[in-house]
Coordinates of C-alpha atoms in Angstrom, one line a residue:
Chain O
M924 CA 10.4 39.9 54.0
D925 CA 11.4 41.2 50.7
R926 CA 9.2 38.8 48.5
G927 CA 6.4 40.1 46.9
S928 CA 2.6 40.0 47.7
V929 CA -0.3 39.4 45.2
V930 CA -3.9 40.9 45.9
Y931 CA -6.5 39.0 44.2
V932 CA -9.9 40.8 43.8
D933 CA -12.6 38.1 43.2
T934 CA -16.0 38.9 41.7
G935 CA -17.2 35.4 41.2
N936 CA -16.2 33.3 44.1
S937 CA -13.6 31.7 41.6
F938 CA -10.5 32.1 43.6
S939 CA -9.7 28.4 44.5
S940 CA -7.0 27.9 46.9
R941 CA -7.0 24.2 46.2
R942 CA -5.9 24.8 42.6
I943 CA -3.1 27.0 43.8
H944 CA -2.0 24.2 46.2
H945 CA -2.0 21.6 43.2
F946 CA 0.3 24.2 41.3
L947 CA 2.7 24.4 44.2
C948 CA 2.7 20.8 45.4
E949 CA 3.3 17.9 42.8
N950 CA 1.1 15.4 44.8
G951 CA -2.2 16.8 46.1
G952 CA -2.4 15.4 49.5
P953 CA -4.0 17.2 52.4
P954 CA -2.2 20.7 53.1
S955 CA -1.5 20.0 56.9
K956 CA 0.5 16.7 56.4
Q957 CA 2.8 18.0 53.7
D958 CA 5.0 21.0 53.5
D959 CA 7.8 20.4 56.0
T960 CA 9.9 23.3 54.9
G961 CA 6.7 25.6 55.3
I962 CA 7.6 27.2 52.1
V963 CA 4.2 26.2 50.6
Q964 CA 2.4 27.9 53.6
R965 CA 4.7 31.0 53.1
V966 CA 4.0 31.4 49.5
M967 CA 0.2 30.9 49.9
S968 CA 0.0 33.4 52.9
R969 CA 1.5 36.0 50.5
I970 CA -1.7 35.7 48.1
L971 CA -4.6 37.7 49.5
R972 CA -8.2 37.3 48.1
H973 CA -10.7 40.0 48.6
S974 CA -14.2 39.4 47.4
V975 CA -16.0 42.2 45.8
F976 CA -19.4 42.3 44.2
D977 CA -20.1 45.9 43.5
I978 CA -18.3 48.4 41.4
N979 CA -18.2 51.1 44.3
L980 CA -16.8 48.4 46.7
L981 CA -14.0 47.9 44.1
F982 CA -13.2 51.7 44.2
N983 CA -13.3 51.4 47.9
V984 CA -10.5 48.6 47.9
L985 CA -8.5 50.3 45.3
H986 CA -8.5 53.6 47.3
Q987 CA -7.5 51.6 50.4
L988 CA -4.7 50.0 48.5
E989 CA -3.5 53.3 47.3
F990 CA -3.5 54.8 50.7
V991 CA -1.6 51.9 52.2
L992 CA 1.0 51.7 49.3
G993 CA 1.6 55.6 50.1
S994 CA 2.0 55.2 53.7
Q995 CA 5.3 55.0 55.7
E996 CA 4.7 51.7 57.4
Y997 CA 4.2 50.0 53.9
R998 CA 7.6 51.2 52.6
E999 CA 9.1 49.2 55.4
G1000 CA 7.1 46.1 54.9
C1001 CA 6.6 43.7 52.1
K1002 CA 5.6 45.0 48.5
V1003 CA 2.5 44.3 46.5
Q1004 CA 3.8 43.3 43.2
L1005 CA 0.5 42.1 41.5
L1006 CA -2.9 43.0 41.5
I1007 CA -5.5 40.8 39.8
I1008 CA -8.9 41.6 39.3
D1009 CA -11.2 38.7 38.2
S1010 CA -13.2 39.8 36.4
V1011 CA -13.8 43.6 35.8
S1012 CA -16.7 43.0 33.1
S1013 CA -18.9 41.3 35.7
L1014 CA -18.8 44.5 37.9
I1015 CA -19.1 47.0 35.1
T1016 CA -21.8 45.3 32.9
P1017 CA -24.7 46.0 35.2
V1018 CA -24.0 49.7 35.2
L1019 CA -23.1 50.1 31.5
G1020 CA -25.7 51.5 29.1
G1021 CA -29.2 52.2 29.8
G1022 CA -29.2 55.8 28.6
S1023 CA -27.1 57.2 31.4
S1024 CA -23.4 57.6 31.2
Q1025 CA -22.7 56.9 34.8
G1026 CA -21.5 53.5 33.7
Y1027 CA -18.9 54.9 31.2
S1028 CA -17.7 57.3 33.6
L1029 CA -17.1 54.7 36.2
M1030 CA -15.4 52.5 33.7
T1031 CA -13.2 55.2 32.7
S1032 CA -12.2 56.3 36.3
L1033 CA -11.5 52.7 37.1
G1034 CA -9.2 52.6 34.2
V1035 CA -7.4 55.7 35.2
L1036 CA -7.1 54.5 38.8
L1037 CA -5.7 51.4 37.8
K1038 CA -3.0 53.0 35.6
K1039 CA -2.2 55.5 38.3
L1040 CA -1.7 52.5 40.8
A1041 CA 0.5 50.6 38.3
H1042 CA 2.6 53.6 37.5
E1043 CA 3.2 55.2 40.9
H1044 CA 3.7 52.0 42.8
D1045 CA 5.3 49.6 40.4
I1046 CA 2.6 47.0 40.4
A1047 CA 1.8 44.6 37.6
I1048 CA -2.1 44.7 37.3
L1049 CA -3.9 41.8 35.5
V1050 CA -7.7 42.2 34.6
T1051 CA -9.8 39.7 33.1
N1052 CA -12.6 40.5 30.7
H1053 CA -15.3 38.3 28.9
M1054 CA -16.0 37.6 25.3
V1055 CA -19.5 38.2 24.3
S1056 CA -21.2 37.6 21.0
G1057 CA -20.8 40.5 18.5
E1058 CA -22.3 40.9 15.1
R1059 CA -22.9 37.9 13.0
G1060 CA -22.1 35.6 15.9
N1061 CA -18.4 36.3 16.2
P1062 CA -17.2 36.8 19.7
K1063 CA -15.7 40.2 20.7
P1064 CA -14.5 41.5 24.1
A1065 CA -17.1 42.9 26.5
L1066 CA -17.1 46.5 27.7
G1067 CA -16.8 48.1 24.1
E1068 CA -14.7 50.5 22.5
S1069 CA -14.1 52.9 25.4
W1070 CA -12.3 50.2 27.5
K1071 CA -9.9 49.0 24.5
S1072 CA -7.8 52.1 25.0
I1073 CA -7.2 51.5 28.8
P1074 CA -5.0 48.5 29.0
H1075 CA -1.5 48.7 27.8
V1076 CA -1.4 45.0 26.6
R1077 CA -4.5 42.9 25.5
L1078 CA -4.2 39.2 25.3
L1079 CA -6.9 36.9 23.7
L1080 CA -7.3 33.4 25.2
S1081 CA -9.2 30.7 23.2
C1082 CA -9.4 27.0 23.5
N1083 CA -9.8 24.3 21.0
Y1084 CA -12.0 21.6 22.6
E1085 CA -11.1 18.7 20.3
T1086 CA -7.3 18.9 20.8
N1087 CA -7.7 20.2 24.3
T1088 CA -5.1 23.0 23.6
C1089 CA -5.3 26.6 24.3
N1090 CA -4.1 29.6 22.4
I1091 CA -2.9 33.0 23.7
S1092 CA -2.5 35.9 21.3
T1093 CA -1.6 39.6 21.7
L1094 CA -4.2 42.0 20.5
K1095 CA -2.5 45.0 21.6
H1096 CA 1.0 45.6 22.9
P1097 CA 3.3 48.8 23.2
S1098 CA 6.3 47.0 21.6
L1099 CA 6.1 46.5 17.8
Q1100 CA 7.6 43.1 18.0
A1101 CA 5.1 41.6 20.4
A1102 CA 1.9 42.6 18.6
G1103 CA 0.1 40.0 16.7
R1104 CA 2.0 37.0 18.1
S1105 CA 0.5 33.9 19.5
A1106 CA 1.5 30.8 21.4
S1107 CA -0.3 27.4 22.4
F1108 CA -0.4 25.9 25.8
V1109 CA -2.2 23.2 27.7
I1110 CA -4.0 23.3 31.0
D1111 CA -3.2 20.2 33.2
Chain P
M460 CA -16.7 69.0 56.8
D461 CA -19.1 69.3 54.0
P462 CA -20.0 66.3 52.0
W463 CA -19.1 68.6 49.1
K464 CA -15.6 68.7 50.1
L465 CA -15.0 65.2 50.7
P466 CA -13.0 63.8 47.8
I467 CA -15.5 61.2 46.9
S468 CA -15.2 59.6 43.5
S469 CA -18.7 60.2 42.1
A470 CA -21.2 63.0 42.2
I471 CA -24.1 60.4 42.7
Q472 CA -22.5 59.5 46.0
R473 CA -22.4 63.1 47.1
K474 CA -26.0 63.7 46.1
R475 CA -27.0 60.7 48.0
L476 CA -25.4 61.9 51.1
L477 CA -26.9 65.5 50.9
S478 CA -30.3 64.0 50.2
Q479 CA -30.0 62.4 53.6
S480 CA -29.3 65.9 55.2
Y481 CA -25.6 65.1 55.8
T482 CA -24.6 68.8 55.2
S483 CA -22.0 69.1 58.0
H484 CA -20.2 66.2 59.8
A485 CA -20.5 67.5 63.2
S486 CA -22.8 64.8 64.2
A487 CA -22.1 62.2 61.6
S488 CA -19.7 59.5 62.4
P489 CA -17.9 57.6 59.6
S490 CA -20.1 54.5 59.9
D491 CA -23.2 56.8 59.7
L492 CA -22.0 58.4 56.4
A493 CA -20.9 55.0 55.1
C494 CA -24.4 53.8 56.0
A495 CA -26.1 56.5 54.0
D496 CA -23.8 55.9 51.1
R497 CA -24.1 52.2 51.5
A498 CA -20.4 51.7 51.1
S499 CA -17.7 50.3 53.1
D500 CA -16.9 52.4 56.2
V501 CA -13.2 52.1 55.6
I502 CA -13.2 54.7 52.9
Y503 CA -14.9 57.4 55.2
L504 CA -12.5 56.5 58.1
L505 CA -9.6 57.2 55.6
L506 CA -11.2 60.5 54.6
I507 CA -12.3 62.1 57.9
E508 CA -9.9 60.4 60.4
P509 CA -6.7 59.7 58.9
Q510 CA -4.8 59.5 62.1
V511 CA -7.0 56.8 63.4
I512 CA -6.4 54.8 60.3
T513 CA -2.6 55.0 60.4
S514 CA -2.5 53.5 63.9
K515 CA -5.0 50.6 62.6
F516 CA -3.0 50.2 59.5
S517 CA 0.3 49.7 61.4
V518 CA -1.4 46.5 62.7
F519 CA -3.1 45.5 59.3
S520 CA -0.6 46.7 56.9
F521 CA 0.4 43.2 56.2
L522 CA -3.3 42.7 54.9
F523 CA -3.1 45.7 52.6
V524 CA -6.7 45.6 52.3
I525 CA -9.0 45.1 55.3
G526 CA -11.3 42.2 54.7
A527 CA -9.0 40.3 52.7
Q528 CA -8.0 36.7 53.5
N529 CA -4.8 34.9 52.5
A530 CA -4.9 31.8 50.4
W531 CA -3.5 29.5 53.2
D532 CA -6.2 30.3 55.6
I533 CA -8.8 29.9 52.8
L534 CA -7.4 26.4 51.8
L535 CA -7.6 25.3 55.6
E536 CA -11.1 26.6 55.7
E537 CA -12.2 24.8 52.5
E538 CA -10.7 21.3 53.7
S539 CA -13.0 21.4 56.5
M540 CA -16.2 22.4 54.6
T541 CA -18.8 19.9 54.1
R542 CA -20.2 19.5 50.7
I543 CA -23.9 18.6 49.6
T544 CA -24.1 15.2 48.3
T545 CA -26.1 14.4 45.2
S546 CA -26.9 10.7 46.1
C547 CA -24.9 9.5 43.0
A548 CA -21.5 8.2 44.0
E549 CA -20.1 8.9 40.3
L550 CA -21.5 12.4 40.3
D551 CA -20.0 13.2 43.9
K552 CA -16.6 11.8 42.7
I553 CA -16.2 14.1 39.8
L554 CA -17.8 17.2 41.9
G555 CA -15.1 16.5 44.5
G556 CA -17.7 15.4 47.1
G557 CA -20.8 17.2 46.0
I558 CA -22.0 20.7 45.6
S559 CA -19.8 23.1 47.5
C560 CA -21.2 25.9 49.6
K561 CA -19.9 29.5 48.8
E562 CA -20.3 28.9 45.2
V563 CA -22.8 29.4 42.5
T564 CA -23.4 26.4 40.4
E565 CA -25.3 26.3 37.1
I566 CA -26.9 23.1 35.9
G567 CA -28.2 23.1 32.4
G568 CA -29.6 20.5 30.1
V569 CA -32.4 19.5 27.6
P570 CA -35.9 19.2 28.9
G571 CA -36.5 15.9 30.6
I572 CA -32.9 15.2 31.7
G573 CA -33.6 15.6 35.3
K574 CA -32.7 19.0 36.2
T575 CA -35.8 19.5 38.5
Q576 CA -35.1 16.0 40.0
L577 CA -31.5 16.9 40.8
G578 CA -32.7 20.3 42.4
I579 CA -35.2 18.6 44.7
Q580 CA -32.5 15.9 45.5
L581 CA -30.1 18.7 46.6
A582 CA -33.0 20.4 48.6
V583 CA -33.4 17.2 50.6
N584 CA -29.8 16.3 50.9
V585 CA -28.9 19.6 52.3
Q586 CA -30.9 18.6 55.4
I587 CA -29.2 15.3 56.3
P588 CA -28.0 15.8 59.8
S589 CA -24.3 16.3 60.5
Y590 CA -23.9 13.1 62.2
Y591 CA -24.6 11.3 59.0
G592 CA -22.1 13.5 57.1
G593 CA -24.7 16.1 55.9
L594 CA -24.9 19.8 56.5
G595 CA -28.2 19.8 58.6
G596 CA -29.4 22.9 57.1
K597 CA -32.7 24.1 55.4
A598 CA -33.3 24.9 51.7
I599 CA -35.1 27.5 49.8
Y600 CA -36.6 26.4 46.5
I601 CA -37.6 29.2 44.0
D602 CA -39.9 27.7 41.3
T603 CA -40.4 29.8 38.2
E604 CA -41.9 27.3 35.9
G605 CA -44.4 25.4 38.2
S606 CA -42.5 22.1 38.0
F607 CA -42.2 21.5 41.6
M608 CA -44.3 18.3 42.6
V609 CA -44.8 18.0 46.4
E610 CA -45.8 14.2 46.0
R611 CA -42.3 13.7 44.5
V612 CA -40.5 15.6 47.2
L613 CA -42.4 13.4 49.7
Q614 CA -41.1 10.4 47.8
I615 CA -37.6 11.4 47.6
A616 CA -37.7 12.4 51.4
E617 CA -39.0 9.0 52.3
A618 CA -36.2 7.2 50.4
C619 CA -33.6 9.5 52.2
T620 CA -35.0 8.7 55.6
E621 CA -34.9 5.0 54.6
D622 CA -31.2 5.3 53.5
M623 CA -30.2 7.2 56.7
T624 CA -31.8 4.5 59.0
E625 CA -30.0 1.8 57.1
Y626 CA -26.7 3.9 57.2
G627 CA -27.4 4.2 61.0
R628 CA -27.9 0.5 61.2
F629 CA -24.7 -0.3 59.3
L630 CA -22.7 2.1 61.5
G631 CA -23.7 0.5 64.9
K632 CA -24.5 1.5 68.3
S633 CA -23.0 5.1 68.3
I634 CA -25.5 6.4 65.8
Q635 CA -28.5 4.2 66.8
A636 CA -28.5 5.8 70.2
R637 CA -29.7 9.1 68.4
Q638 CA -32.2 7.3 66.1
V639 CA -33.3 9.1 63.0
E640 CA -35.1 12.0 64.4
M641 CA -36.3 13.3 61.1
G642 CA -39.1 11.8 59.1
P643 CA -40.2 12.5 55.5
K644 CA -42.5 15.3 56.9
D645 CA -39.7 17.1 58.7
F646 CA -37.8 17.2 55.2
L647 CA -40.7 19.0 53.6
E648 CA -41.0 21.5 56.5
N649 CA -37.5 22.6 56.0
I650 CA -38.0 23.5 52.3
Y651 CA -39.1 27.1 51.9
Y652 CA -40.8 27.2 48.7
F653 CA -41.4 30.3 46.6
R654 CA -43.4 30.5 43.4
V655 CA -42.4 33.3 41.0
C656 CA -44.6 34.4 38.1
S657 CA -42.8 37.2 36.3
Y658 CA -39.2 38.5 36.0
T659 CA -40.1 41.4 38.2
E660 CA -41.2 39.0 40.9
Q661 CA -37.9 37.0 40.4
I662 CA -35.7 40.1 40.8
G663 CA -37.7 41.3 43.7
L664 CA -37.2 37.9 45.5
E665 CA -33.6 37.9 45.0
N666 CA -33.5 41.3 46.6
Y667 CA -35.5 40.1 49.5
L668 CA -33.6 36.8 50.0
D669 CA -30.8 38.8 51.9
K670 CA -33.2 39.8 54.5
F671 CA -35.0 36.4 54.5
I672 CA -31.8 34.5 55.0
S673 CA -30.5 36.8 57.7
E674 CA -33.7 35.7 59.7
H675 CA -33.1 32.1 58.9
R676 CA -29.5 31.5 59.2
D677 CA -29.7 27.7 58.8
V678 CA -30.6 28.0 55.1
K679 CA -27.7 26.4 53.2
I680 CA -28.9 26.0 49.6
V681 CA -31.0 28.1 47.3
V682 CA -32.3 26.3 44.2
I683 CA -33.6 28.5 41.4
D684 CA -35.6 26.4 38.9
S685 CA -35.2 27.7 36.4
V686 CA -33.4 30.9 36.2
A687 CA -34.1 31.4 32.4
F688 CA -37.7 30.8 32.2
Q689 CA -39.1 34.4 33.0
F690 CA -36.4 36.1 31.1
R691 CA -36.8 34.4 27.8
Q692 CA -40.2 36.1 26.9
D693 CA -41.4 39.6 27.0
F694 CA -37.9 41.1 27.1
D695 CA -37.6 43.5 24.1
D696 CA -34.4 45.1 25.1
L697 CA -31.6 42.5 25.2
A698 CA -29.0 45.1 26.4
Q699 CA -31.1 45.7 29.4
R700 CA -31.8 42.0 30.0
T701 CA -28.0 41.6 30.1
R702 CA -27.6 44.2 32.6
V703 CA -30.5 42.9 34.9
L704 CA -29.0 39.4 34.7
S705 CA -25.5 40.4 35.4
A706 CA -26.7 42.5 38.5
M707 CA -28.6 39.3 39.5
A708 CA -25.7 37.1 39.3
L709 CA -23.5 39.4 41.3
K710 CA -26.3 39.4 44.1
L711 CA -26.5 35.7 44.1
M712 CA -22.7 35.4 44.4
K713 CA -22.6 37.8 47.3
L714 CA -25.4 35.9 48.9
A715 CA -23.5 32.5 48.6
K716 CA -20.4 34.2 50.1
K717 CA -21.8 36.2 52.8
F718 CA -24.0 33.3 54.3
S719 CA -21.9 30.4 53.2
L720 CA -24.4 28.6 51.3
A721 CA -24.7 27.1 48.0
V722 CA -26.7 28.6 45.2
V723 CA -27.9 26.1 42.4
L724 CA -29.2 27.6 39.1
L725 CA -31.1 25.3 36.8
N726 CA -31.1 26.6 33.1
Q727 CA -32.8 25.6 30.0
V728 CA -31.1 25.1 26.6
T729 CA -31.7 27.0 23.4
T730 CA -30.5 26.6 19.7
K731 CA -27.7 28.7 18.4
V732 CA -27.5 29.2 14.8
I733 CA -23.9 29.8 13.6
E734 CA -23.2 30.1 9.8
S735 CA -26.2 27.9 8.8
S736 CA -25.5 25.1 11.2
F737 CA -27.1 25.0 14.7
Q738 CA -25.9 23.7 18.1
L739 CA -27.5 23.5 21.4
A740 CA -26.2 26.1 24.0
L741 CA -27.5 27.1 27.4
A742 CA -30.1 29.9 27.4
L743 CA -29.8 33.5 28.3
G744 CA -26.6 34.2 26.3
D745 CA -22.9 34.5 26.3
S746 CA -22.6 37.1 29.1
W747 CA -24.6 35.0 31.4
S748 CA -22.4 32.0 30.8
H749 CA -19.6 33.9 32.4
S750 CA -21.7 34.5 35.6
C751 CA -21.5 31.3 37.4
T752 CA -18.8 29.8 39.3
N753 CA -19.3 26.3 38.1
R754 CA -21.2 24.8 35.3
L755 CA -22.6 21.3 35.0
I756 CA -24.1 20.2 31.8
L757 CA -26.5 17.1 31.7
Y758 CA -26.9 15.4 28.4
W759 CA -28.1 12.1 26.9
N760 CA -25.5 9.6 25.8
G761 CA -27.7 7.0 24.0
E762 CA -29.9 5.8 26.7
E763 CA -28.1 7.0 29.6
R764 CA -28.0 10.3 31.6
Y765 CA -24.5 11.8 31.9
A766 CA -23.3 14.9 33.8
Y767 CA -20.3 17.0 32.5
I768 CA -18.4 19.5 34.3
D769 CA -18.2 22.3 31.8
K770 CA -16.6 25.0 33.9
S771 CA -15.0 24.9 37.3
P772 CA -12.0 26.8 38.9
S773 CA -10.7 23.7 40.7
L774 CA -12.2 20.5 39.3
R775 CA -11.1 18.7 36.2
S776 CA -13.4 18.4 33.2
A777 CA -15.0 14.8 33.5
S778 CA -18.2 13.2 33.0
A779 CA -20.2 10.8 35.0
P780 CA -23.3 8.9 34.5
Y781 CA -26.4 8.9 36.7
S782 CA -30.0 7.7 36.7
V783 CA -33.3 9.1 37.9
T784 CA -35.3 6.5 40.0
S785 CA -38.3 6.6 42.0
R786 CA -36.0 7.1 45.0
G787 CA -34.5 10.1 43.5
I788 CA -31.1 10.5 41.7
R789 CA -28.8 7.5 42.1
N790 CA -25.9 5.6 40.5
S791 CA -26.3 4.6 36.8
S792 CA -27.8 1.2 36.6
S793 CA -25.4 -0.3 34.1
N794 CA -22.5 0.3 36.6
S795 CA -23.8 -1.3 39.6

């Protein structure tokens, strides 16, 4: 019971438990027939998916999580170690802009809440963002300049379709050695 | 307790509560307040009755967030979910059995490639009864371009009925006892058709769909043909268009998840100019391309039509040929 749990907040019905099962099992057969040791089932039962389609509901989920993490029962149970929000830009883009500043204030308060959760409860938080076209057709990250300062680390993923390799590079990192570096990988 | 004193995150929520006269909570229960604020009622339970929540949470603490599901349960659920066949075996193979429910699939391609045909085929195939391996549901077809031809739907429905009868005969007595109760006219009756003539009508219809589907729970697919048409003209403010489209995408996602149905969006192509060279890209821009769960691109390869999975969380990128015949979408003739 001292292993960590993962909370996955899904905004686009993209959470695929089948894919997770592929990662865990080398041969992809039906789940009920495999897994004699029960380890795959145990690992997968620690990944919790919550579907959220509204920025206000996201705040509800995060406040709920904050409450539970601070409560007495939680300290005796199993820890949340990773919170994934996929993706934050699809929740914020509908409210951003349009003359009113409510969108910006929601975005900034979301950022502050996430940083608070990460700091006070030792959680790693992974947030995904989209690339949209900027000036002269070059892609830039969505959510603009105000969001840039909120994450501690920013990573950029890109894919080369001809060679089918992907590249990950650090756009921003608190440590000097890590900033500006990149690595290649493939997705099977 | 005054709504002013509740530690709610936004002033807008407070205003909304006050405007509905919740000045003291003597009469308001947490669920009333949540309804007024259109938010989940757990947050109000947390704020007003924390002692109730601590007892609830001791049971639910392993869930951390009420309403969450763990990956193992989702996997078992998904294994038992039926998919909507496209009537083309190759296409079904790359899609893992067909179009899956609870997901938004975008299908894009050049004019004449067969997008509307595929949309109509799916609207017919969703109605295949469960004893033939289908979903036995109804379909909603939202037409923005005026390309829905009833005669063609009748033709495809007739071909589907003939296929079902033949399949029944092939399987033997157990199916024959039930006979094919559905005729081509029954297929037409089960497709709810909406014609939309402007983008405001389209947005209004999407807002209405929630209520409509709550009253017609057997709808299992919503086809929008095409989602781009009304948004490509008359929109001066592109930033507003992005906002409207992303809000629409979220609503469709929510619809797909809430009612366990498939949402299929048909999209057009546009030419993108990059550094004096041009390439074909799907319409509605980069931000829209992030909004769907799966994307299928239909293209010509010589004389043949091919479908390519461009985006999917669990399926491999692959291509499959298909053809458009008088009976609907079928396997490519060069293979068989």
